[in-house]
mmCIF file of C-alpha atoms in Angstrom:
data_model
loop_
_atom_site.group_PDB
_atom_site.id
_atom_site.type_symbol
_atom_site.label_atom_id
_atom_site.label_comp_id
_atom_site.label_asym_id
_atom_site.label_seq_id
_atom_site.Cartn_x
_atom_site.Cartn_y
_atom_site.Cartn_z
ATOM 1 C CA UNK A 1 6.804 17.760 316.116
ATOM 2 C CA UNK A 2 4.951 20.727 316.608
ATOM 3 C CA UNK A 3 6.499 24.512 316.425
ATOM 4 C CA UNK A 4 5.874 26.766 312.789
ATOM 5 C CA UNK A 5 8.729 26.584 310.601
ATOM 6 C CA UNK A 6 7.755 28.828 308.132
ATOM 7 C CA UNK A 7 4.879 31.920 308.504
ATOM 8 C CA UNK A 8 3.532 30.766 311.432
ATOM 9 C CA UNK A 9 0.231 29.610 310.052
ATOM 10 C CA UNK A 10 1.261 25.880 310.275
ATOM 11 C CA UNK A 11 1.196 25.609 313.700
ATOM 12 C CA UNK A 12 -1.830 23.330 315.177
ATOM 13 C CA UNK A 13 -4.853 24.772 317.144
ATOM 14 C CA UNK A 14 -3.497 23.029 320.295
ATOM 15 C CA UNK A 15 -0.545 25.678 320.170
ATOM 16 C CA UNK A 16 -0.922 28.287 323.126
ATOM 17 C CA UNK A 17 1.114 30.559 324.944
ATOM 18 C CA UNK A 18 0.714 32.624 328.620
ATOM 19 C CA UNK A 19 1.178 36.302 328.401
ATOM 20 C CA UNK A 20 1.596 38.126 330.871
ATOM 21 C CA UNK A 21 2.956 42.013 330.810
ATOM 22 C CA UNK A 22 5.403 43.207 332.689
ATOM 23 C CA UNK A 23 4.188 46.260 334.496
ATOM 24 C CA UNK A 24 6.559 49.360 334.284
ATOM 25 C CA UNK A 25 9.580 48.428 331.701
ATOM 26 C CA UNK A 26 12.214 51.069 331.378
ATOM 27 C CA UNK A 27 13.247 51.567 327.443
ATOM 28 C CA UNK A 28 15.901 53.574 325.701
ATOM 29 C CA UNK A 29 15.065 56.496 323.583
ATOM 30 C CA UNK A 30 15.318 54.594 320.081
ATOM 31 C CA UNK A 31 14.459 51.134 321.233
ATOM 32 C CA UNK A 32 12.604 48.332 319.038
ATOM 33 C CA UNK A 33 10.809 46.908 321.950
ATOM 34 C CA UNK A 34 10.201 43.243 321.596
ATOM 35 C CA UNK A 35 7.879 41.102 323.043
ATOM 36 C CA UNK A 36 10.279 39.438 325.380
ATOM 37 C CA UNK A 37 10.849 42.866 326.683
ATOM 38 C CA UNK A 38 7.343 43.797 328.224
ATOM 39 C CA UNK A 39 6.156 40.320 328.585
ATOM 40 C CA UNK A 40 6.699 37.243 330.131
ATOM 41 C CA UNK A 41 6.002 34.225 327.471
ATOM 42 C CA UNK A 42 5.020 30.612 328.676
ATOM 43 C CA UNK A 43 4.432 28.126 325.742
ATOM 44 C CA UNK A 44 4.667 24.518 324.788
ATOM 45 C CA UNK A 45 6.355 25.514 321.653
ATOM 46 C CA UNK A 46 10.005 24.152 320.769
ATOM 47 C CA UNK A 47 11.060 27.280 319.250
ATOM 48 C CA UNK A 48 9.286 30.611 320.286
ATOM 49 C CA UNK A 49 12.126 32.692 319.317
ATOM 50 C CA UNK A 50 10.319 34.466 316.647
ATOM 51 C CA UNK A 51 7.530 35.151 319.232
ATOM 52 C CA UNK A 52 9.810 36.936 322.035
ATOM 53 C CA UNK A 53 11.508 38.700 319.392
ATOM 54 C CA UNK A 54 8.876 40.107 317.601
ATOM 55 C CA UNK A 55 8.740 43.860 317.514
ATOM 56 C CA UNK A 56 5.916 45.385 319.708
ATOM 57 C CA UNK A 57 6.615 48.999 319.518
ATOM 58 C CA UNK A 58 9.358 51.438 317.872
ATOM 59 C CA UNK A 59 10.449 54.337 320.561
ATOM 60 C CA UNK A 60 10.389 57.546 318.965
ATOM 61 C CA UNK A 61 11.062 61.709 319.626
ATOM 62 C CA UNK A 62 7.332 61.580 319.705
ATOM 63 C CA UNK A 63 6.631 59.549 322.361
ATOM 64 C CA UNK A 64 7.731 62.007 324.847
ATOM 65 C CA UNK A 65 8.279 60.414 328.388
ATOM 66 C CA UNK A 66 5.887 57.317 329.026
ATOM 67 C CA UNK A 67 3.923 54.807 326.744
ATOM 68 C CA UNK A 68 1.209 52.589 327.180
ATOM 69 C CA UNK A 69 0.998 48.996 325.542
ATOM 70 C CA UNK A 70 -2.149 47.865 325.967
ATOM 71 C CA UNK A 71 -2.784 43.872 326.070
ATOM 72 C CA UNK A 72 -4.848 44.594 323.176
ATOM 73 C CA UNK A 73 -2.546 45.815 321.126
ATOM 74 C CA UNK A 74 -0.534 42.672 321.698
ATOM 75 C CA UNK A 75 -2.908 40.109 320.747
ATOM 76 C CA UNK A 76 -3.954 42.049 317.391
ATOM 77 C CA UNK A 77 -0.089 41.980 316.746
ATOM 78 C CA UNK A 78 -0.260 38.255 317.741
ATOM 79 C CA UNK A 79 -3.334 37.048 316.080
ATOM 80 C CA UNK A 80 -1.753 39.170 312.628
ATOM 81 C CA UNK A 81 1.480 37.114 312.786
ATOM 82 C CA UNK A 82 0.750 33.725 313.966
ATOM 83 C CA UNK A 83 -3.451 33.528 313.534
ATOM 84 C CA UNK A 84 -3.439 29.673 314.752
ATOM 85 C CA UNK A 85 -1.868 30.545 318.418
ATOM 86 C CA UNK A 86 -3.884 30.614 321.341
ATOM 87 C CA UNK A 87 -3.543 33.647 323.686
ATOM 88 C CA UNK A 88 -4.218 32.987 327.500
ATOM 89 C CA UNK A 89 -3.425 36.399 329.267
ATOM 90 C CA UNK A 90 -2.881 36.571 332.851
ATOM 91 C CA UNK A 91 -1.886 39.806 335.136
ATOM 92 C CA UNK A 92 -2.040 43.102 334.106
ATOM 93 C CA UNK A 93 -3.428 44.269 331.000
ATOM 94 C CA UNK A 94 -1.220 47.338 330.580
ATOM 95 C CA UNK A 95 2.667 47.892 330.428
ATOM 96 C CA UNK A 96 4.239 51.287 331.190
ATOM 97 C CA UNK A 97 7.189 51.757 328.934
ATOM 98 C CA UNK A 98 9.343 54.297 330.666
ATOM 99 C CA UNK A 99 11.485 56.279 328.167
ATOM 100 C CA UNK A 100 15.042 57.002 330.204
ATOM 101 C CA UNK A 101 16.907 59.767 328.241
ATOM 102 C CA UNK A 102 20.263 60.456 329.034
ATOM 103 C CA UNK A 103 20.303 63.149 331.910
ATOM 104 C CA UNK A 104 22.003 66.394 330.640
ATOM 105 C CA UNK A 105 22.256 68.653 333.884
ATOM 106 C CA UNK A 106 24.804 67.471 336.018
ATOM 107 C CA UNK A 107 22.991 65.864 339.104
ATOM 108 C CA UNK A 108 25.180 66.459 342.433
ATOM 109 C CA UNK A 109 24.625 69.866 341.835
ATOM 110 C CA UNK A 110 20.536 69.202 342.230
ATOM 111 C CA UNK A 111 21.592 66.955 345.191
ATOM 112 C CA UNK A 112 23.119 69.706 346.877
ATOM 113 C CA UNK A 113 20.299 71.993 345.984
ATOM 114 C CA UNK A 114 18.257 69.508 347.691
ATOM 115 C CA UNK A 115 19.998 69.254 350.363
ATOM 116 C CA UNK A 116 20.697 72.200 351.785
ATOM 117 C CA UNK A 117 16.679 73.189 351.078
ATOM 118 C CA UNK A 118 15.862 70.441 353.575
ATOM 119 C CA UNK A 119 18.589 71.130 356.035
ATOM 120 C CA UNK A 120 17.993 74.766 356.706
ATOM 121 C CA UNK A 121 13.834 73.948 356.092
ATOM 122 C CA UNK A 122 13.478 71.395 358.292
ATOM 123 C CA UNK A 123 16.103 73.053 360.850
ATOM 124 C CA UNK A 124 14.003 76.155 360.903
ATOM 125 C CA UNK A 125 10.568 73.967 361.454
ATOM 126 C CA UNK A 126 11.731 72.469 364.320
ATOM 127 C CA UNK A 127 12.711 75.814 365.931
ATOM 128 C CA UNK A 128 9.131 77.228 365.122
ATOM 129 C CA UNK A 129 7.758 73.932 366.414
ATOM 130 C CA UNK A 130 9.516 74.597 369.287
ATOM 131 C CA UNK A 131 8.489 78.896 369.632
ATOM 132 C CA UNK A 132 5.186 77.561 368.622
ATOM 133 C CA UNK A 133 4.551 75.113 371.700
ATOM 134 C CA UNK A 134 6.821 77.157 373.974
ATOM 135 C CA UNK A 135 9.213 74.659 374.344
ATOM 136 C CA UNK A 136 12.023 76.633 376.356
ATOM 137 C CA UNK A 137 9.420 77.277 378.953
ATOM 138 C CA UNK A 138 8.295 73.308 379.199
ATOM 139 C CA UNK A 139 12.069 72.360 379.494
ATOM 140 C CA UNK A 140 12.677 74.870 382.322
ATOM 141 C CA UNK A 141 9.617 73.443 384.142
ATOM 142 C CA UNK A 142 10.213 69.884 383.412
ATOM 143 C CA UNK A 143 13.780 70.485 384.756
ATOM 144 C CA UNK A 144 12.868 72.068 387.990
ATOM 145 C CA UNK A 145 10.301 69.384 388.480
ATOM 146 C CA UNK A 146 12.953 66.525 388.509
ATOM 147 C CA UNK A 147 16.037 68.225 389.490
ATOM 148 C CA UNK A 148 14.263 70.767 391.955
ATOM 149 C CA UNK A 149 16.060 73.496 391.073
ATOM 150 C CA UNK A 150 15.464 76.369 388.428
ATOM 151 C CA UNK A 151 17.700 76.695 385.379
ATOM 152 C CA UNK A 152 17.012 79.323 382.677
ATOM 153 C CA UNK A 153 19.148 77.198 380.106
ATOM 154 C CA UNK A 154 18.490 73.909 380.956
ATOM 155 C CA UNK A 155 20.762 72.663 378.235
ATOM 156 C CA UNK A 156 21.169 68.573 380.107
ATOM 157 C CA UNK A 157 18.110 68.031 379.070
ATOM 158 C CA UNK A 158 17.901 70.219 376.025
ATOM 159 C CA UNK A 159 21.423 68.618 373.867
ATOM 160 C CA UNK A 160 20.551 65.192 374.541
ATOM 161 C CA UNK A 161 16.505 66.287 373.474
ATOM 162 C CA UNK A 162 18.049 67.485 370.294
ATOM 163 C CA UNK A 163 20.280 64.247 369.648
ATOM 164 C CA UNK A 164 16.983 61.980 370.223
ATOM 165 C CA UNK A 165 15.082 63.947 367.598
ATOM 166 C CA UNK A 166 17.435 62.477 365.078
ATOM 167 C CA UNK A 167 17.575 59.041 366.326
ATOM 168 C CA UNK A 168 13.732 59.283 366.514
ATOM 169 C CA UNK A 169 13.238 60.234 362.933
ATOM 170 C CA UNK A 170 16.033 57.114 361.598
ATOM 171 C CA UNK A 171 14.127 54.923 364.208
ATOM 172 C CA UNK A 172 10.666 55.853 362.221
ATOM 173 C CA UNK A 173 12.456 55.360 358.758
ATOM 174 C CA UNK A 174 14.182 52.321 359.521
ATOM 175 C CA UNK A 175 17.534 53.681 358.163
ATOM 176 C CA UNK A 176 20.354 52.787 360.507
ATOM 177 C CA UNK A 177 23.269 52.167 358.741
ATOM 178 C CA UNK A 178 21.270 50.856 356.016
ATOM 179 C CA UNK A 179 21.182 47.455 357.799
ATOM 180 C CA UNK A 180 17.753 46.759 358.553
ATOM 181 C CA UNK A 181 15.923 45.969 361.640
ATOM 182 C CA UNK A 182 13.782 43.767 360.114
ATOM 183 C CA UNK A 183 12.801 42.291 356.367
ATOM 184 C CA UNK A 184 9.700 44.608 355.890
ATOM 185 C CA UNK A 185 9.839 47.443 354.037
ATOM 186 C CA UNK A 186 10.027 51.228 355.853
ATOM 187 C CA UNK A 187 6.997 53.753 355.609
ATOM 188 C CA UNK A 188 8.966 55.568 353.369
ATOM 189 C CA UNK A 189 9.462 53.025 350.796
ATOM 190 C CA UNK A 190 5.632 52.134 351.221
ATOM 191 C CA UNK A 191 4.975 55.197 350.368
ATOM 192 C CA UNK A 192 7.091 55.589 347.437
ATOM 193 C CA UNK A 193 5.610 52.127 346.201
ATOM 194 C CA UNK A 194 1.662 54.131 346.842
ATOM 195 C CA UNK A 195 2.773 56.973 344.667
ATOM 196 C CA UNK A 196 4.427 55.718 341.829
ATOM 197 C CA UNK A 197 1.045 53.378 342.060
ATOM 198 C CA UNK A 198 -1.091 56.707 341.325
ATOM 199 C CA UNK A 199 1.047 57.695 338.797
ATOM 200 C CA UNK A 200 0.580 54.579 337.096
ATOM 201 C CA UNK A 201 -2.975 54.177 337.551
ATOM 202 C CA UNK A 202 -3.276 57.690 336.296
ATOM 203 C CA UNK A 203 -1.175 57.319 333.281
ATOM 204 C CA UNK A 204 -3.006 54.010 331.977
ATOM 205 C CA UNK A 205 -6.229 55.775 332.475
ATOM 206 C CA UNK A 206 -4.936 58.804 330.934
ATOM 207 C CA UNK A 207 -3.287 57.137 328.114
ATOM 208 C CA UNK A 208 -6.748 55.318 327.217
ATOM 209 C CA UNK A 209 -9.014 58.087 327.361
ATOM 210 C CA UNK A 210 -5.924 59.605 324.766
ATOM 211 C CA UNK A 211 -6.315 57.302 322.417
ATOM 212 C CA UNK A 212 -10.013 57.391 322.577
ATOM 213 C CA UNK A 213 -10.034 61.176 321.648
ATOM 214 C CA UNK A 214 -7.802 60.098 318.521
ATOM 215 C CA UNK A 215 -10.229 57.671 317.380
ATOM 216 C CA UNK A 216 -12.700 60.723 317.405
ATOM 217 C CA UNK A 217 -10.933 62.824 315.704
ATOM 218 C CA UNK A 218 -10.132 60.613 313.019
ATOM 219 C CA UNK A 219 -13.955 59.634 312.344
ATOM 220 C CA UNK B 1 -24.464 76.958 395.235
ATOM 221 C CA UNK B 2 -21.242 76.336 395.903
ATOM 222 C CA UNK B 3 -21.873 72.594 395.221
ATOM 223 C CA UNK B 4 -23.658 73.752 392.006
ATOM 224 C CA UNK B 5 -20.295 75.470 390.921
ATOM 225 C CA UNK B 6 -17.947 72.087 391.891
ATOM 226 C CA UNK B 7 -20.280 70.070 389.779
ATOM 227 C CA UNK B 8 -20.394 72.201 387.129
ATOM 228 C CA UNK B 9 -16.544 72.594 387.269
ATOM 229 C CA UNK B 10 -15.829 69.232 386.898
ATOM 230 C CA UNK B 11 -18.059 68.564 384.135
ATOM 231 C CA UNK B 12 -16.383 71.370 382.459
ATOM 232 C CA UNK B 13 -12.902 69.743 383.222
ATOM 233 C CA UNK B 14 -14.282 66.581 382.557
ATOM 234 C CA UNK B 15 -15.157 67.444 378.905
ATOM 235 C CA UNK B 16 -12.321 69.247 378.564
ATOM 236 C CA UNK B 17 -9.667 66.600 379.560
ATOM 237 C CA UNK B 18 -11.968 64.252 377.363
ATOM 238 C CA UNK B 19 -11.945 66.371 374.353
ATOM 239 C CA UNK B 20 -8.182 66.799 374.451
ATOM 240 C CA UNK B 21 -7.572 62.873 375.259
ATOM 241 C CA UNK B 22 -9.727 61.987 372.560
ATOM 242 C CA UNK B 23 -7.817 64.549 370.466
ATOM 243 C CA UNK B 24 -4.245 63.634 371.202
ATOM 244 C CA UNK B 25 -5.180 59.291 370.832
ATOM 245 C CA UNK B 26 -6.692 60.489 367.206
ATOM 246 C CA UNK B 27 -3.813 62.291 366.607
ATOM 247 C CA UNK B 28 -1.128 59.134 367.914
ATOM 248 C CA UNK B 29 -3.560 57.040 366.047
ATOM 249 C CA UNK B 30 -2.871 59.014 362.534
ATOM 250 C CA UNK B 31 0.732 59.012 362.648
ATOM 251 C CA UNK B 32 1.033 55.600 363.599
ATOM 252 C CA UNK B 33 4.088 55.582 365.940
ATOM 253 C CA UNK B 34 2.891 53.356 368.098
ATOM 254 C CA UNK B 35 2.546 50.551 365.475
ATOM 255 C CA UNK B 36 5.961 51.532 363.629
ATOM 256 C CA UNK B 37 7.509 50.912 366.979
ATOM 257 C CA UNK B 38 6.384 47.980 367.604
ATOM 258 C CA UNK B 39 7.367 47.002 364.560
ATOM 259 C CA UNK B 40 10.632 47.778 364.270
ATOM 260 C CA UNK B 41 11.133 46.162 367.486
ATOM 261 C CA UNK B 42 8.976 43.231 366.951
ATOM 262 C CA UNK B 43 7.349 43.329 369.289
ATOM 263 C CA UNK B 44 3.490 43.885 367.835
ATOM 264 C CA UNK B 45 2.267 41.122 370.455
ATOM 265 C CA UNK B 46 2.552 43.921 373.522
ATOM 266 C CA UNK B 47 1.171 46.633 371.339
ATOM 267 C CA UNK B 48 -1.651 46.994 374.436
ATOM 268 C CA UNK B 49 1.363 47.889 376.834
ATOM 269 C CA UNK B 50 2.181 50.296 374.374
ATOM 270 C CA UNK B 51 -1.534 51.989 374.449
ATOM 271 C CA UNK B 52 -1.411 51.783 378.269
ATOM 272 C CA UNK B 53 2.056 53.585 378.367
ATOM 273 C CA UNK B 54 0.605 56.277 376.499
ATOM 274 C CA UNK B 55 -2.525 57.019 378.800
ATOM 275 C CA UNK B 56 -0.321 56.406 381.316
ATOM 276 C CA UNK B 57 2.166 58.912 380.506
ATOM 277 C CA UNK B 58 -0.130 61.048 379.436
ATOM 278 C CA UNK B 59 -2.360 61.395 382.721
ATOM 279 C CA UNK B 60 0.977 61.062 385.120
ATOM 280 C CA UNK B 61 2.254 64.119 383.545
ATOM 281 C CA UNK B 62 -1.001 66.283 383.594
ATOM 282 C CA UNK B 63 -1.169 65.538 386.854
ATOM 283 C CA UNK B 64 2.327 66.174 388.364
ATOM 284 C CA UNK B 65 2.800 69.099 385.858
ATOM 285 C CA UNK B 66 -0.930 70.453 387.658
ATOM 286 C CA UNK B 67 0.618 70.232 391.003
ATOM 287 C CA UNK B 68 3.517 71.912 391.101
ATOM 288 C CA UNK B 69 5.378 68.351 392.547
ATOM 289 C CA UNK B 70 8.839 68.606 392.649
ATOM 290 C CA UNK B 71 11.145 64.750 392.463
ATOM 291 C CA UNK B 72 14.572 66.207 393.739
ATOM 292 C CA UNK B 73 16.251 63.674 391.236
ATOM 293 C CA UNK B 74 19.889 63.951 390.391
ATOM 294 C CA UNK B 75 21.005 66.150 387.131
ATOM 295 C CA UNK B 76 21.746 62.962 385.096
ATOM 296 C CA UNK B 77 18.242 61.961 385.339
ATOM 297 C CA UNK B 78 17.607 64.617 382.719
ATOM 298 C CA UNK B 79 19.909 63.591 380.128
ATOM 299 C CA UNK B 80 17.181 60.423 379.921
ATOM 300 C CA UNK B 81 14.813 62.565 379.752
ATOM 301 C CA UNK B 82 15.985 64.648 376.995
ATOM 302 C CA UNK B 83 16.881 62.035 374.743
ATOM 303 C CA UNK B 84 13.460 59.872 375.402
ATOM 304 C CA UNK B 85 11.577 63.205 374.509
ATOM 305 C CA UNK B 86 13.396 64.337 371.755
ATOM 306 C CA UNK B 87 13.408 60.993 370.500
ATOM 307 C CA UNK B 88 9.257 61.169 370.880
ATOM 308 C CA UNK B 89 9.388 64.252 368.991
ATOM 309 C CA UNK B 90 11.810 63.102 366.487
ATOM 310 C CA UNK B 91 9.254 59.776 365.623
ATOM 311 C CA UNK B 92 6.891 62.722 365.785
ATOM 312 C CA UNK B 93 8.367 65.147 363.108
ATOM 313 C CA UNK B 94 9.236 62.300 360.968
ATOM 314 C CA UNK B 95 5.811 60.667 361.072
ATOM 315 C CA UNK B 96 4.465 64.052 359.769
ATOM 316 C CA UNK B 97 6.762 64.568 357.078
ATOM 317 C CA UNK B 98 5.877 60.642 355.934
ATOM 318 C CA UNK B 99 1.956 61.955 356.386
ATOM 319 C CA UNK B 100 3.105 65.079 353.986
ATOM 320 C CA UNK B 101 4.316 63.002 351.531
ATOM 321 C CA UNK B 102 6.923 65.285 350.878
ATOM 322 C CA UNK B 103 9.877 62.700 350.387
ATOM 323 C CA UNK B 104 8.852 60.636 347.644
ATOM 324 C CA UNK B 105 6.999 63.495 345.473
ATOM 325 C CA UNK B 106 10.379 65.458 345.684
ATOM 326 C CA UNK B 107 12.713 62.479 344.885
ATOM 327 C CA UNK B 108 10.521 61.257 342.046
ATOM 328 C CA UNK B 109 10.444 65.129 340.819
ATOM 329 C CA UNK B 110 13.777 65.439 340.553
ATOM 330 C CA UNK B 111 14.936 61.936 339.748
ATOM 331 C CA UNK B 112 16.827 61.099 342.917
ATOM 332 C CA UNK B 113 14.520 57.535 344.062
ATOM 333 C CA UNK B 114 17.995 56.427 344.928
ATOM 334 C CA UNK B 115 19.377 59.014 346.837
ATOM 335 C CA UNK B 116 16.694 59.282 349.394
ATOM 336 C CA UNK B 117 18.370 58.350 352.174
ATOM 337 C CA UNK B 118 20.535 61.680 351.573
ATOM 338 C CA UNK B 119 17.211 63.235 351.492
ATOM 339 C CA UNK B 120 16.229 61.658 354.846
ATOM 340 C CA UNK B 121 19.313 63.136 356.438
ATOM 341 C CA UNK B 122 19.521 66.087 355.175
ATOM 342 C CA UNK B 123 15.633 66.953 357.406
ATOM 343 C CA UNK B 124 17.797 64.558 360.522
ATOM 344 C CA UNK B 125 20.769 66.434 360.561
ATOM 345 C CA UNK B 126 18.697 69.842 360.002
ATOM 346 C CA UNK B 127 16.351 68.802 363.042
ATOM 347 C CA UNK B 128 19.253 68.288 364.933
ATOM 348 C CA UNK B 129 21.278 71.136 364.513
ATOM 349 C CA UNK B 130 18.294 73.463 364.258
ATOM 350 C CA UNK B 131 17.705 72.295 367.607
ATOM 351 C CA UNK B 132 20.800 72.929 369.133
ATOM 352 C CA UNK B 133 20.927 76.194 367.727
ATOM 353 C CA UNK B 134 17.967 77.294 369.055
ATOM 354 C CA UNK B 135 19.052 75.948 372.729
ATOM 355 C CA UNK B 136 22.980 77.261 372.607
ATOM 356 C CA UNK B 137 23.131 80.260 370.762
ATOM 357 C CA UNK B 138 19.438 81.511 369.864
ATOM 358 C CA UNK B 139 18.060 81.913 373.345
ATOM 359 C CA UNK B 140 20.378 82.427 375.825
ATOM 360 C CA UNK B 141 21.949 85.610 373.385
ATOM 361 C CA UNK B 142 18.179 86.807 372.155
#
């Protein structure tokens, strides 16, 4: 017969809930973000309705792009409400609320952009590659040595060479036909995982040592 | 003194083909093809063959591109060869550009996380036609 019917403050000592926060949560620009939102609750309450929903933070103009809710910040909200619950927190101690406005430039056009920078860029690095280790001259010889004979254009060799460099580069990202090879993810995708890592890391630390100077300030 | 001079040569080429060996495993080592190969073909259990091929390869062609040797294979033989190489040298460029990190600081820049695989072909299909540009038309009428 447990739960809190009425502020809370009724509930028994034994009452305790698991936090845990979620680690990058994407928000909209005027969002009341709730509890339920950046965490995930476990409790041995009957109704924890008023828990999940409770409002953690209000999005505003100022918050610009990213936000960080620290655990902290949670409990005091917690321990203000509902003074009797027991917080266990497990995981991470931070959430990254990630502010997505409503893109205004039309974004095919960027993709095209994009595009046609890495075409012609990575076209024209493989042809310096290719000045730069004298790669007409290696084809000639490696042609004469297997044919015996000389050929100043040894283009056999040379269009299939070209063809392999692109089935070399999908066979090192793992993208063929989207289907993949195997279950584990692609370099690539590692290393998009590594760097929006840093940019968390940096943004939690960044974010603390923020709201440190404000402190400061304020004294 | 002529003895003095072949020792000293090949201690000179000795540290020289050393140096470069050295240089070029390093070099294998940081881009990791070897592995990513294995991998995709799952076959990480013969990853020793896969060292061996590579010293292998690597000391059969020094030495047969040293001599002057000549196979007298037919023509087709060198449509293999192209494609293995330019395959090599495709895992190659796209091991470097993964190194660079260029992919997934310019798709997080401009918001396209989701369209990298356009991204990805975009450099393929560049490689690829740069390529053939430069054997077709850029040589043979420079």
């Amino acid at each position: 017969m447990s739960g809190f019917e009425k502020d809370g403050d009724t509930m028994p000592k034994s009452e305790r809930i698991y936090l845990r926060l979620r680690h990058r949560v994407q928000v909209k620009p005027d969002q009341r973000v709730t509890l339920n939102q950046i965490a995930k609750l476990v409790s041995n309450l009957e109704d924890d309705r008023r828990l999940e929903n409770m409002v953690v933070h209000q999005v505003s103009p100022q918050d610009k792009h990213l936000i960080v809710i620290d655990v902290t910040q949670v409990v005091a909200l917690l321990q203000k409400r509902f003074p009797d619950l027991e917080v266990e927190i497990i995981g991470p101690t931070q959430s990254i609320l990630e502010i997505v406005y409503p893109s205004k430039s039309p974004r095919f056009l960027w993709v095209i952009f994009v595009w046609l920078l890495l075409f012609i860029g990575s076209g024209l690095t493989i042809m310096n590659f290719h000045e730069d280790v004298s790669m007409q001259e290696v084809h000639q010889r490696i042609f004469e040595m297997l044919t015996g004979e000389k050929e100043e254009y040894p283009l056999w060799l040379q269009i299939p060479y070209s063809l392999g460099i692109g089935v070399g580069m999908i066979l090192f990202f793992n993208h063929l036909f989207k289907k993949r090879l195997n279950e584990e993810p692609s370099p690539l995708e590692l290393e998009m995982f590594n760097y929006q890592q840093s940019i968390d890391q940096y943004v939690i630390m960044n974010e603390n040592k923020e709201a440190q100077n404000k402190l400061d300030e304020r004294s | 003194m002529s003895v003095l001079k072949a020792v000293f040569l090949i201690i000179i080429g000795l540290a020289g083909g050393l140096a470069v060996g050295a240089g070029m495993v390093a070099f294998l080592t940081v881009l990791g093809i070897a592995p990513r190969l294995a991998q995709v073909t799952r076959t990480a259990h013969y990853i020793k063959w896969y060292e061996n091929s590579i010293v292998a390869g690597a000391v059969f062609f020094t030495w047969t591109g040293l001599q002057d040797m000549l196979f007298h294979l037919p023509k087709d033989i060198t449509l293999l060869f192209g494609l293995f190489a330019g395959m090599f040298v495709g895992l190659l460029a796209a091991a470097l550009t993964e190194v660079l990190n260029v992919l997934p600081i310019l798709a997080k820049r401009i918001k396209l996380v989701d369209k990298l695989i356009w991204l990805l072909m975009a450099m393929v299909f560049g490689k690829v036609l740069g390529s053939l540009f430069q054997w077709i038309i850029f040589i043979p009428f420079s």
